[in-house]
Coordinates of C-alpha atoms (C1' of nucleotides) in Angstrom, one line a residue:
Chain A
M1 CA 63.8 119.5 177.1
T2 CA 61.5 116.8 176.0
Q3 CA 60.5 117.0 172.4
Q4 CA 56.6 117.5 172.5
S5 CA 55.8 116.0 169.2
T6 CA 58.5 114.1 167.6
D7 CA 57.6 113.9 163.9
A8 CA 57.7 110.2 163.0
G9 CA 58.7 111.2 159.4
D10 CA 61.8 113.0 160.6
L11 CA 62.9 110.1 162.9
M12 CA 62.2 107.6 160.2
S13 CA 64.4 109.6 157.8
L14 CA 67.2 109.6 160.2
C15 CA 66.7 105.9 160.8
R16 CA 67.1 105.2 157.1
R17 CA 70.1 107.7 156.6
R18 CA 71.8 106.3 159.6
G19 CA 71.4 102.6 158.9
F20 CA 68.8 101.9 161.7
V21 CA 66.1 100.6 159.7
W22 CA 65.2 100.3 156.0
P23 CA 61.8 99.6 154.4
S24 CA 62.1 96.0 152.9
F25 CA 62.4 95.2 149.4
E26 CA 62.8 98.9 148.5
L27 CA 64.6 97.8 145.4
Y28 CA 61.4 96.3 144.1
G29 CA 59.0 99.0 145.3
G30 CA 58.6 97.7 148.9
V31 CA 56.2 95.8 150.6
A32 CA 54.0 97.5 153.3
G33 CA 54.5 96.4 156.9
M34 CA 58.1 95.1 156.4
F35 CA 61.5 96.4 157.6
D36 CA 64.9 95.5 157.5
Y37 CA 67.5 96.4 160.3
G38 CA 70.7 98.2 159.2
P39 CA 73.9 97.8 161.2
T40 CA 73.1 100.6 163.7
G41 CA 69.6 99.3 164.1
F42 CA 70.6 95.7 164.4
S43 CA 73.1 96.6 167.0
L44 CA 70.6 98.5 169.0
R45 CA 68.2 95.9 168.8
N46 CA 70.6 93.2 170.0
N47 CA 71.6 95.4 173.0
I48 CA 67.9 95.6 173.8
V49 CA 67.7 91.8 173.7
D50 CA 70.8 91.3 175.8
I51 CA 69.3 93.4 178.5
W52 CA 66.2 91.6 178.4
R53 CA 68.0 88.4 178.6
D54 CA 70.2 89.6 181.4
I55 CA 66.8 90.4 183.4
Y56 CA 65.2 87.1 182.7
K57 CA 67.9 84.7 182.4
R58 CA 70.5 85.8 184.7
G59 CA 68.2 87.8 187.0
E60 CA 65.3 85.5 187.3
G61 CA 67.0 82.2 186.3
F62 CA 64.7 81.5 183.5
V63 CA 65.8 79.2 180.6
E64 CA 66.0 80.0 177.0
I65 CA 64.8 78.0 174.0
D66 CA 64.3 78.6 170.3
S67 CA 61.5 76.9 168.4
E68 CA 60.1 76.6 164.8
T69 CA 58.3 79.4 163.0
V70 CA 56.4 77.2 160.8
N71 CA 54.0 75.0 162.7
P72 CA 51.5 72.3 161.6
Q73 CA 47.8 73.3 161.6
E74 CA 47.2 71.3 164.8
V75 CA 49.2 73.7 166.9
F76 CA 46.9 76.5 166.0
R77 CA 43.7 74.6 166.2
A78 CA 44.6 73.9 169.8
S79 CA 45.8 77.5 170.5
G80 CA 42.6 78.7 168.9
H81 CA 44.2 80.8 166.3
V82 CA 42.7 79.0 163.3
D83 CA 39.2 79.8 164.4
Q84 CA 39.7 82.8 166.6
F85 CA 42.2 84.6 164.6
S86 CA 40.3 85.0 161.4
D87 CA 37.5 87.2 160.7
L88 CA 34.6 86.5 158.5
M89 CA 34.4 89.1 155.9
T90 CA 31.9 90.3 153.3
Y91 CA 32.2 92.8 150.7
C92 CA 29.5 94.9 149.1
S93 CA 29.0 94.0 145.5
V94 CA 28.3 97.4 144.5
C95 CA 30.7 99.8 146.5
R96 CA 33.1 97.1 147.6
S97 CA 33.1 98.2 151.3
P98 CA 34.4 95.5 153.5
F99 CA 32.4 94.4 156.6
R100 CA 32.8 91.9 159.3
A101 CA 30.0 89.5 158.6
D102 CA 29.2 88.6 162.1
H103 CA 28.8 92.2 163.2
L104 CA 26.0 92.7 160.7
V105 CA 23.8 90.3 162.3
K106 CA 24.5 90.9 165.8
D107 CA 20.9 92.3 166.4
I108 CA 19.5 89.1 165.2
F109 CA 21.7 86.4 166.8
E110 CA 22.5 86.1 170.4
N111 CA 26.0 84.8 169.4
P112 CA 26.7 85.6 165.8
D113 CA 30.3 84.7 165.9
V114 CA 29.6 81.0 165.9
L115 CA 27.9 81.2 162.5
S116 CA 29.4 79.5 159.5
P117 CA 30.0 81.5 156.3
R118 CA 27.1 79.6 154.7
E119 CA 24.8 80.4 157.6
L120 CA 25.6 84.0 157.4
D121 CA 24.8 84.1 153.7
V122 CA 21.5 82.7 154.4
A123 CA 21.0 85.1 157.3
F124 CA 21.7 88.0 155.2
A125 CA 19.1 86.9 152.5
A126 CA 16.5 85.9 155.1
N127 CA 16.7 89.2 156.9
G128 CA 17.1 91.5 154.0
I129 CA 20.4 92.7 155.1
G130 CA 22.5 94.8 152.5
C131 CA 25.4 97.0 152.7
P132 CA 25.2 99.6 155.5
E133 CA 26.9 102.0 153.4
C134 CA 25.0 102.1 150.2
G135 CA 22.4 99.4 150.6
G136 CA 23.7 97.3 147.8
A137 CA 23.8 93.4 147.9
L138 CA 26.4 91.6 150.0
G139 CA 28.8 89.2 148.4
P140 CA 29.5 85.7 149.8
V141 CA 31.1 85.5 153.3
E142 CA 34.8 84.7 153.2
E143 CA 37.1 83.7 155.9
F144 CA 40.2 86.1 156.2
N145 CA 42.7 84.6 158.6
L146 CA 45.4 86.8 159.7
M147 CA 48.0 83.9 159.7
F148 CA 50.2 83.1 156.8
R149 CA 49.3 79.7 155.4
T150 CA 51.7 77.2 153.8
T151 CA 52.1 73.6 153.3
I152 CA 54.6 71.3 154.8
G153 CA 56.2 69.0 152.5
P154 CA 55.3 68.3 148.8
G155 CA 51.7 68.1 147.7
S156 CA 49.4 70.0 150.0
S157 CA 48.4 67.3 152.3
R158 CA 49.8 68.9 155.4
V159 CA 48.7 72.5 156.1
G160 CA 51.0 74.7 158.2
Y161 CA 51.0 78.4 159.3
L162 CA 53.7 80.8 160.1
R163 CA 53.3 81.4 163.9
P164 CA 51.4 84.5 164.9
E165 CA 53.2 84.4 168.3
T166 CA 56.2 82.5 169.6
A167 CA 54.4 81.5 172.6
Q168 CA 53.2 78.2 171.1
G169 CA 56.7 76.8 170.7
I170 CA 57.0 76.8 174.4
F171 CA 53.6 75.4 175.2
V172 CA 54.2 72.4 172.8
N173 CA 57.5 71.9 174.5
Y174 CA 56.2 72.0 178.0
L175 CA 56.7 68.4 178.9
N176 CA 60.4 68.6 177.6
L177 CA 60.9 71.7 179.7
Y178 CA 59.2 70.4 182.8
R179 CA 61.3 67.4 182.8
Y180 CA 64.3 69.6 182.2
N181 CA 63.3 71.7 185.1
R182 CA 63.1 68.3 187.1
D183 CA 59.3 68.2 187.6
K184 CA 59.4 71.5 189.6
L185 CA 57.3 74.8 189.2
P186 CA 57.8 77.7 188.8
L187 CA 59.1 77.2 185.4
G188 CA 60.2 80.2 183.4
V189 CA 61.0 79.8 179.8
I190 CA 62.0 82.7 177.5
Q191 CA 62.3 82.8 173.6
T192 CA 62.9 85.5 171.0
G193 CA 61.8 85.1 167.4
R194 CA 59.7 86.2 164.7
G195 CA 56.0 86.1 164.5
Y196 CA 53.9 86.7 161.4
R197 CA 50.6 88.4 160.9
N198 CA 49.2 89.2 157.5
E199 CA 47.7 92.4 158.5
I200 CA 44.9 93.9 156.3
A201 CA 46.4 97.4 156.2
P202 CA 49.7 97.9 158.0
R203 CA 50.1 101.5 159.1
Q204 CA 52.3 103.5 161.4
G205 CA 55.6 102.4 160.3
M206 CA 57.3 99.8 162.7
I207 CA 54.2 99.7 164.9
R208 CA 52.2 97.4 162.8
M209 CA 54.6 95.0 161.1
R210 CA 53.7 91.9 159.2
E211 CA 56.7 90.1 160.2
F212 CA 57.8 91.3 163.6
N213 CA 60.1 90.3 166.6
M214 CA 59.0 89.3 169.9
M215 CA 60.8 88.6 173.1
E216 CA 58.4 86.4 175.1
V217 CA 58.3 84.9 178.5
E218 CA 56.3 82.1 179.7
L219 CA 56.2 81.4 183.4
F220 CA 54.4 78.2 184.4
V221 CA 53.1 78.5 188.0
D222 CA 51.2 76.7 190.4
P223 CA 47.5 77.9 189.9
D224 CA 46.9 78.0 193.7
D225 CA 50.1 79.9 194.4
K226 CA 50.2 83.1 192.3
D227 CA 52.8 84.6 194.7
W228 CA 56.3 85.3 193.8
I229 CA 59.2 84.9 196.1
R230 CA 60.7 88.3 195.2
Y231 CA 57.5 90.2 195.4
P232 CA 58.4 91.7 198.8
E233 CA 61.3 93.3 197.4
V234 CA 59.3 95.4 195.1
K235 CA 55.8 95.6 196.7
D236 CA 56.2 99.3 197.8
R237 CA 57.3 100.5 194.2
T238 CA 54.8 102.9 192.5
L239 CA 53.7 102.9 188.9
T240 CA 50.9 104.5 186.6
L241 CA 48.2 102.2 186.2
V242 CA 44.9 102.4 184.1
P243 CA 42.5 100.0 185.5
N244 CA 39.6 99.0 183.2
D245 CA 36.8 99.9 185.7
T246 CA 37.5 103.7 185.5
G247 CA 39.9 103.9 182.6
E248 CA 41.7 106.8 184.5
P249 CA 45.4 106.7 185.2
V250 CA 46.2 106.2 189.0
V251 CA 49.6 106.1 190.6
M252 CA 49.8 103.6 193.4
T253 CA 52.0 100.9 194.8
L254 CA 52.0 97.4 193.5
D255 CA 50.8 96.2 196.9
E256 CA 48.0 98.6 196.9
A257 CA 47.0 97.5 193.5
V258 CA 47.0 93.8 194.4
G259 CA 45.4 94.6 197.7
K260 CA 42.4 96.3 196.0
G261 CA 42.1 93.7 193.5
I262 CA 43.1 96.0 190.5
I263 CA 46.0 93.6 189.6
A264 CA 44.7 89.9 189.9
N265 CA 47.7 88.4 191.8
R266 CA 51.3 89.1 193.2
V267 CA 53.1 87.4 190.4
L268 CA 51.4 89.4 187.7
A269 CA 52.0 92.4 189.6
Y270 CA 55.7 91.4 190.1
F271 CA 56.3 91.1 186.3
I272 CA 54.4 94.3 185.5
H273 CA 57.1 95.9 187.7
V274 CA 59.9 93.9 186.1
T275 CA 58.6 95.2 182.8
R276 CA 58.7 98.7 184.0
E277 CA 62.3 98.4 185.2
L278 CA 63.4 96.7 182.0
L279 CA 61.8 99.5 179.7
V280 CA 63.1 102.5 181.7
R281 CA 66.6 100.8 181.8
L282 CA 66.2 100.6 178.0
G283 CA 65.5 104.1 177.8
V284 CA 61.8 104.3 177.6
D285 CA 60.7 107.8 179.3
P286 CA 58.9 106.9 182.7
D287 CA 56.6 110.0 182.1
R288 CA 55.4 108.5 178.8
L289 CA 54.9 105.0 180.1
R290 CA 51.8 103.5 181.7
F291 CA 50.1 100.1 182.3
R292 CA 46.6 99.8 181.0
Q293 CA 44.4 97.0 182.0
H294 CA 42.5 95.3 179.0
L295 CA 38.8 95.9 178.8
E296 CA 36.8 92.8 179.5
D297 CA 35.9 92.5 175.6
E298 CA 39.2 93.4 174.5
M299 CA 40.9 90.3 176.2
A300 CA 42.4 87.8 173.9
H301 CA 40.5 84.4 173.8
Y302 CA 43.0 82.9 176.1
A303 CA 43.6 85.6 178.6
A304 CA 42.2 85.7 182.1
D305 CA 43.7 89.2 183.0
C306 CA 45.8 91.3 180.7
W307 CA 48.0 94.5 181.1
D308 CA 49.7 96.4 178.4
A309 CA 52.6 98.5 178.8
E310 CA 51.8 101.5 176.8
A311 CA 54.3 104.3 175.5
L312 CA 53.2 107.6 174.4
L313 CA 54.6 107.9 170.7
S314 CA 53.8 110.4 168.1
Y315 CA 51.2 107.8 167.0
G316 CA 49.5 108.1 170.6
W317 CA 49.6 105.7 173.3
T318 CA 50.9 102.5 172.0
E319 CA 51.2 99.0 173.3
I320 CA 54.8 97.8 173.5
T321 CA 54.4 94.9 175.9
G322 CA 51.5 92.7 177.0
I323 CA 51.5 91.1 180.5
A324 CA 48.8 88.5 180.4
D325 CA 47.7 85.8 183.0
R326 CA 46.8 83.1 180.4
G327 CA 45.5 80.8 183.0
C328 CA 45.3 77.2 182.3
W329 CA 44.1 77.8 178.6
D330 CA 47.0 76.8 176.5
L331 CA 48.1 73.8 178.3
S332 CA 44.5 72.5 178.7
R333 CA 43.9 73.0 175.0
H334 CA 47.1 71.3 174.0
A335 CA 46.3 68.4 176.4
E336 CA 42.8 68.1 174.9
F337 CA 44.0 68.2 171.3
S338 CA 47.1 66.0 171.6
G339 CA 45.6 63.5 174.0
T340 CA 48.5 64.0 176.4
D341 CA 48.6 64.9 180.0
L342 CA 50.3 68.1 180.4
T343 CA 50.1 68.7 184.2
H344 CA 52.2 69.2 187.2
F345 CA 52.3 66.7 190.0
K346 CA 52.0 68.9 192.9
M347 CA 53.7 67.2 196.2
Y348 CA 52.0 68.2 199.3
D349 CA 54.4 69.5 201.9
T350 CA 53.3 66.4 204.1
P351 CA 51.4 63.6 202.4
R352 CA 47.8 64.0 203.4
E353 CA 46.6 60.8 205.5
T354 CA 43.0 60.6 205.8
E355 CA 40.8 58.1 207.5
V356 CA 38.0 57.0 205.4
E357 CA 35.3 54.3 205.9
R358 CA 35.1 51.7 203.1
I359 CA 32.9 48.7 202.6
K360 CA 34.8 45.5 202.3
A361 CA 33.4 42.3 201.0
K362 CA 33.6 39.2 202.9
R363 CA 35.0 37.0 200.1
R364 CA 35.2 34.1 202.4
E365 CA 31.4 34.0 202.7
L366 CA 30.6 35.0 199.0
G367 CA 32.8 32.3 197.4
P368 CA 30.9 29.4 198.7
R369 CA 27.5 31.0 198.2
F370 CA 27.9 32.7 194.6
K371 CA 30.6 30.4 193.2
A372 CA 31.7 31.9 189.7
D373 CA 29.8 35.1 190.3
A374 CA 31.6 35.9 193.7
G375 CA 34.3 38.1 192.1
R376 CA 31.8 40.3 190.3
I377 CA 29.6 40.7 193.3
A378 CA 32.4 41.5 195.6
S379 CA 33.3 44.3 193.3
L380 CA 29.8 45.4 193.2
I381 CA 29.7 45.6 197.1
E382 CA 33.2 47.4 197.2
A383 CA 31.8 50.0 194.8
M384 CA 29.3 51.1 197.4
T385 CA 29.9 53.5 200.1
P386 CA 28.9 53.2 203.8
A387 CA 26.0 55.8 203.1
D388 CA 24.3 53.2 200.7
I389 CA 23.7 50.7 203.7
V390 CA 20.1 50.9 204.7
G391 CA 19.0 48.9 207.6
G392 CA 22.3 46.8 207.6
R393 CA 21.5 45.8 204.0
L394 CA 22.8 46.8 200.5
V395 CA 20.9 46.6 197.3
L396 CA 23.0 45.4 194.4
D397 CA 21.9 45.4 190.8
P398 CA 23.8 42.7 189.0
D399 CA 22.2 42.2 185.4
G400 CA 19.2 44.4 186.2
E401 CA 17.9 42.0 188.8
A402 CA 18.1 43.5 192.4
L403 CA 20.0 41.3 194.8
E404 CA 19.9 42.3 198.5
V405 CA 22.8 41.3 200.6
G406 CA 23.1 41.5 204.4
D407 CA 26.0 42.4 206.6
D408 CA 27.0 38.9 206.9
L409 CA 28.7 39.4 203.5
F410 CA 30.3 42.8 204.0
E411 CA 31.8 44.9 206.8
V412 CA 32.7 48.4 207.1
V413 CA 36.3 49.0 207.9
T414 CA 38.2 52.1 208.5
V415 CA 41.3 52.6 206.2
R416 CA 44.0 55.2 206.3
E417 CA 44.6 56.8 202.8
K418 CA 47.7 58.5 202.0
V419 CA 47.7 61.1 199.3
S420 CA 51.1 62.8 198.5
G421 CA 50.0 65.3 195.8
E422 CA 47.7 66.2 193.1
R423 CA 48.0 66.8 189.3
V424 CA 47.3 70.4 188.5
V425 CA 47.4 72.3 185.1
P426 CA 49.8 75.0 185.5
H427 CA 48.8 78.6 184.9
V428 CA 50.9 80.8 182.6
I429 CA 51.9 84.3 183.1
E430 CA 53.0 85.7 179.9
P431 CA 55.0 88.9 179.5
S432 CA 55.3 89.5 175.9
Y433 CA 57.6 92.2 174.6
G434 CA 57.2 93.5 171.1
L435 CA 60.7 94.1 170.1
D436 CA 60.3 96.2 167.1
R437 CA 57.9 98.6 169.0
I438 CA 60.2 98.8 171.9
F439 CA 63.1 99.4 169.6
Y440 CA 61.0 102.2 168.0
T441 CA 60.0 103.6 171.4
V442 CA 63.6 103.7 172.5
L443 CA 64.4 105.7 169.5
E444 CA 61.4 108.2 169.7
H445 CA 62.1 108.9 173.3
A446 CA 65.7 109.6 172.7
Y447 CA 65.2 111.8 169.8
E448 CA 65.7 115.3 170.2
Y449 CA 65.6 117.9 167.5
D450 CA 66.6 121.5 167.7
A451 CA 64.9 123.1 164.8
A452 CA 66.8 126.5 165.4
K453 CA 70.2 124.8 164.9
D454 CA 68.7 122.0 162.6
Y455 CA 70.5 119.5 164.9
A456 CA 69.3 116.1 165.9
V457 CA 70.7 114.1 168.8
L458 CA 69.6 110.5 170.1
R459 CA 70.0 110.5 173.9
L460 CA 70.2 106.7 173.8
K461 CA 71.2 105.0 177.1
P462 CA 74.9 104.1 176.8
E463 CA 74.1 100.5 177.5
V464 CA 72.0 100.3 174.2
A465 CA 73.6 102.9 172.0
P466 CA 75.1 101.0 168.8
V467 CA 78.4 102.7 169.0
K468 CA 79.8 103.4 172.4
V469 CA 82.6 105.8 171.4
G470 CA 83.7 107.7 168.5
V471 CA 87.6 108.2 167.9
F472 CA 88.8 111.1 166.0
P473 CA 92.2 112.7 165.2
L474 CA 91.6 116.5 165.2
M475 CA 93.1 116.5 161.7
E476 CA 94.1 113.4 159.8
K477 CA 97.9 114.3 159.7
D478 CA 100.9 115.1 161.7
G479 CA 100.7 111.8 163.5
L480 CA 97.2 112.6 165.0
D481 CA 95.7 109.8 163.0
E482 CA 98.1 107.3 164.2
V483 CA 97.5 108.0 167.8
A484 CA 93.7 107.9 167.1
R485 CA 93.8 104.6 165.3
E486 CA 95.8 103.2 168.2
I487 CA 93.2 104.2 170.6
H488 CA 90.4 102.9 168.3
R489 CA 92.2 99.7 168.1
S490 CA 92.6 99.2 171.9
I491 CA 88.9 100.1 172.6
H492 CA 87.0 98.5 169.8
S493 CA 85.8 94.9 170.6
H494 CA 82.7 92.8 170.2
R495 CA 81.3 94.2 173.4
V496 CA 82.4 97.8 172.9
E497 CA 82.0 99.1 169.5
A498 CA 84.2 102.1 168.7
Y499 CA 84.1 104.2 165.5
Y500 CA 87.1 105.8 163.9
D501 CA 86.3 109.0 161.8
G502 CA 88.9 111.3 160.2
S503 CA 87.0 112.8 157.5
G504 CA 85.3 116.2 157.5
T505 CA 85.5 118.8 160.2
I506 CA 85.3 118.0 163.9
G507 CA 82.0 119.5 164.4
R508 CA 80.5 117.4 161.7
R509 CA 81.9 114.2 163.0
Y510 CA 80.5 115.1 166.6
A511 CA 77.3 115.6 164.8
R512 CA 77.4 112.3 163.0
M513 CA 77.8 110.6 166.2
D514 CA 75.1 112.4 168.2
E515 CA 72.8 111.3 165.4
I516 CA 73.3 107.8 166.2
G517 CA 73.4 108.3 169.9
T518 CA 77.1 107.6 170.5
P519 CA 77.5 108.7 174.3
W520 CA 81.2 109.6 174.1
C521 CA 83.9 110.8 171.5
I522 CA 87.5 110.9 172.0
T523 CA 89.4 113.5 170.0
V524 CA 93.3 113.5 169.5
D525 CA 94.5 117.1 169.2
Y526 CA 97.8 118.8 168.9
E527 CA 98.0 119.0 172.7
A528 CA 98.4 115.3 172.8
L529 CA 101.6 115.5 171.1
E530 CA 103.4 118.3 173.1
G531 CA 103.2 120.8 175.8
E532 CA 101.9 120.4 179.4
H533 CA 99.0 118.1 178.1
K534 CA 101.3 115.7 176.3
G535 CA 99.8 112.1 176.4
T536 CA 96.3 113.2 176.9
V537 CA 93.3 113.4 174.8
T538 CA 89.9 115.0 175.1
I539 CA 86.7 112.9 175.9
R540 CA 83.2 114.5 175.0
D541 CA 80.1 113.9 176.6
R542 CA 77.2 113.6 174.1
D543 CA 74.4 115.2 176.4
T544 CA 76.3 118.1 177.9
S545 CA 79.1 118.8 175.0
L546 CA 81.6 118.9 178.0
Q547 CA 85.1 117.6 177.6
K548 CA 87.7 116.4 179.8
R549 CA 91.4 115.6 179.2
I550 CA 92.3 111.9 180.0
P551 CA 95.5 110.0 179.6
I552 CA 95.9 108.1 176.2
G553 CA 96.6 104.8 177.9
D554 CA 93.6 105.1 180.2
C555 CA 91.0 105.4 177.4
G556 CA 89.8 101.8 177.3
R557 CA 89.5 101.6 181.1
I558 CA 87.6 105.0 181.3
V559 CA 85.2 104.1 178.6
G560 CA 84.6 100.8 180.4
E561 CA 83.9 102.5 183.7
L562 CA 81.5 105.0 181.9
L563 CA 79.6 102.0 180.4
E564 CA 79.3 100.6 184.0
G565 CA 77.5 103.8 184.8
K566 CA 80.3 106.1 186.2
P567 CA 79.1 109.7 185.9
F568 CA 81.0 111.7 183.4
D569 CA 81.5 114.4 186.0
A570 CA 83.4 112.0 188.1
L571 CA 86.2 111.6 185.7
Chain B
rG1 C1' 40.3 96.7 151.3
rC2 C1' 37.7 102.0 150.0
rG3 C1' 38.6 107.3 149.2
rA4 C1' 41.9 111.5 148.5
rA5 C1' 46.9 113.5 148.0
rU6 C1' 51.8 112.4 146.7
rG7 C1' 56.1 109.6 144.4
rU8 C1' 62.7 113.6 140.9
rA9 C1' 70.3 111.9 143.6
rG10 C1' 71.3 109.4 150.4
rU11 C1' 67.8 113.7 152.3
rC12 C1' 64.9 118.2 151.3
rC13 C1' 63.1 120.9 147.2
rA14 C1' 62.8 123.2 141.8
rG15 C1' 61.3 121.9 136.9
rC16 C1' 54.7 120.7 134.8
rG17 C1' 55.1 118.4 126.8
rG18 C1' 61.2 119.9 123.6
rU19 C1' 66.3 121.6 129.6
rU20 C1' 73.5 118.7 128.8
rA21 C1' 66.8 117.7 134.6
rG22 C1' 68.9 122.4 138.6
rG23 C1' 69.9 123.8 143.7
rA24 C1' 70.7 123.1 148.8
rC25 C1' 72.1 119.6 152.4
rG26 C1' 74.7 114.9 152.7
rG27 C1' 78.6 111.5 151.0
rG28 C1' 84.0 110.7 148.9
rG29 C1' 88.9 112.9 147.8
rG30 C1' 92.2 117.3 148.6
rC31 C1' 93.7 122.1 151.2
rU32 C1' 93.6 124.8 155.8
rU33 C1' 96.7 123.6 164.0
rC34 C1' 89.8 122.3 162.3
rC35 C1' 86.9 121.2 169.2
rC36 C1' 81.2 121.3 168.0
rA37 C1' 77.2 120.2 160.6
rA38 C1' 83.1 126.6 159.5
rG39 C1' 85.7 127.9 154.6
rC40 C1' 87.8 126.9 149.7
rC41 C1' 88.6 123.2 145.3
rU42 C1' 86.8 118.8 143.2
rC43 C1' 84.1 114.4 142.5
rU44 C1' 79.7 111.3 143.3
rG45 C1' 74.6 110.8 142.5
rA46 C1' 67.9 111.0 140.7
rC47 C1' 62.9 111.6 137.2
rC48 C1' 58.9 104.5 141.5
rC49 C1' 57.5 100.3 138.0
rG50 C1' 54.6 99.0 133.5
rG51 C1' 51.6 100.3 129.5
rG52 C1' 49.4 104.2 126.3
rU53 C1' 48.9 109.3 123.8
rU54 C1' 52.6 112.3 121.1
rC55 C1' 57.3 113.8 116.0
rA56 C1' 58.7 114.4 121.3
rA57 C1' 56.7 112.4 128.3
rA58 C1' 59.9 113.7 134.7
rU59 C1' 55.6 116.5 132.8
rC60 C1' 49.3 114.2 129.9
rC61 C1' 46.2 109.4 130.4
rC62 C1' 45.5 104.1 132.4
rG63 C1' 47.2 100.3 135.5
rG64 C1' 50.4 98.3 139.4
rC65 C1' 53.6 99.3 143.8
rA66 C1' 54.8 102.2 147.9
rU67 C1' 54.1 106.5 151.4
rU68 C1' 50.7 109.9 153.9
rC69 C1' 46.0 111.0 155.6
rG70 C1' 40.5 109.9 156.5
rC71 C1' 37.1 105.3 156.5
rA72 C1' 37.2 100.3 157.8
rC73 C1' 40.3 96.6 160.3
rC74 C1' 43.6 95.7 164.4
rA75 C1' 46.3 89.3 170.2

RNA sequence: GCGAAUGUAGUCCAGCGGUUAGGACGGGGGCUUCCCAAGCCUCUGACCCGGGUUCAAAUCCCGGCAUUCGCACCA
């Protein structure tokens, strides 16, 4: 049943023909790595976003924001993208081959990626390093940053970048969000939006885009509590994991994976599961879905642990979602670069009271003896701890000259201290969904082509299908068209898209709907007008081609029920 | 970014110095009681862009852009 190797070209052709996606700027020859969404595609994409939002906003109670796509340079200095997201490149002056400059000196330097372009130039000359391809001289080392750079405002005083991920917009709003959440963790924030990466060579259609859509979730949690309240509900569910120690797929329960230390913690495990549920609900084939742990050296500069949801596409296993434990990296960095405290005040369940021994100066004795210096000496005494007392005496050091004081001037007292909490930098769990890749995966996994009949069907889940129901008159005359238009009007709404089609033969119209994945079609035939079936029409199921007769007046209700998940057989 | 191949209606293909640039499918309109891309009539619509060679370029040459494949790159 399942198409073994979907031809990406055939599917892309269908996508263009049927209004799913179009290569951008085709009118002017096109730009690699950029695509526009057509009406059916955008509808499908919106449906995907709606379901994602349903899971995180309604299901988990997360809040949604929207932030700017152009960010000042400081943001990406803090995030590390200015330094980490660029590669130092050099080009052979003879054969023009490009090379990562730091890779060429990795045998010479312990840590070549800290070298500056200038230092690398010098290193090439000093060590006689030439082009690995042809031996030619290497050109000057240049920085190639994958971020699109711009300036904010007139002149070029303020450098800005188009964001390479939406996440930073959430991190820079941490304090606002934290207050909005009334100073509590966990704090879940979601955002959809575009990110931009100036890919050197975009390939593989929608898989590597220069301007792409993300659905990002940032969950701020207590670093000492990486459990999740709903974890027990899902702990016995199984999924396919590819841990980075063996690299071999294994099927196991979440609890087993956490227990064996394969998945770092429960909250990460929970959201890996949530991701699986979401992707399957959207129509990703469970048999072509796995979760692969990043290799140690593959982890992003910010990640503590990272799992990719990978889908098997005609391009091979492809990352469609990354679920990372970013630790405290982002907030620590933004705190450092902005000079602002970005912490969570973690209240203890009960304030911790401890008894501590402190040294207390006898100010009554000090005053008369030291006059004006008394206050200073008192604070010096109180800065000491009981452990500093030797033979009942303390040695102070005012102005570099030793001063010994006896216990007539101080006493050891026991005080009760109350600590009601501590400040911690929240850790961030980030499920980051590549919307365009998910969109493409949903299409590829839904696509089925029968070469014998030259017939293509998109077996989209009804929930994501751009058009829910096609409405046809068997022939566009004799009043059949009027009945069909009336049915169309009664069903078509902003939630349920219905499509009226009266042109061409009936088979052609079914074929058109099958090609955009419309799950059901209603046809008004002559029996609707007279005879024993008067007042009824047929409804056809895309995946089986089976038809049932239903009363005209019930069409809207029945389509609604089918969308709710009622099986077609049960009609 | 390098190398190779390719670029003709919406799609797939033909044409390879002089053609009203041809077909199939699709799309629009019409006819047909028409339920799975049926049939008949009819209409629609293309030489990637820019230079050059030539009396004449879709066709040959150069450059650009794009696509595909290798190499390189890729949170």
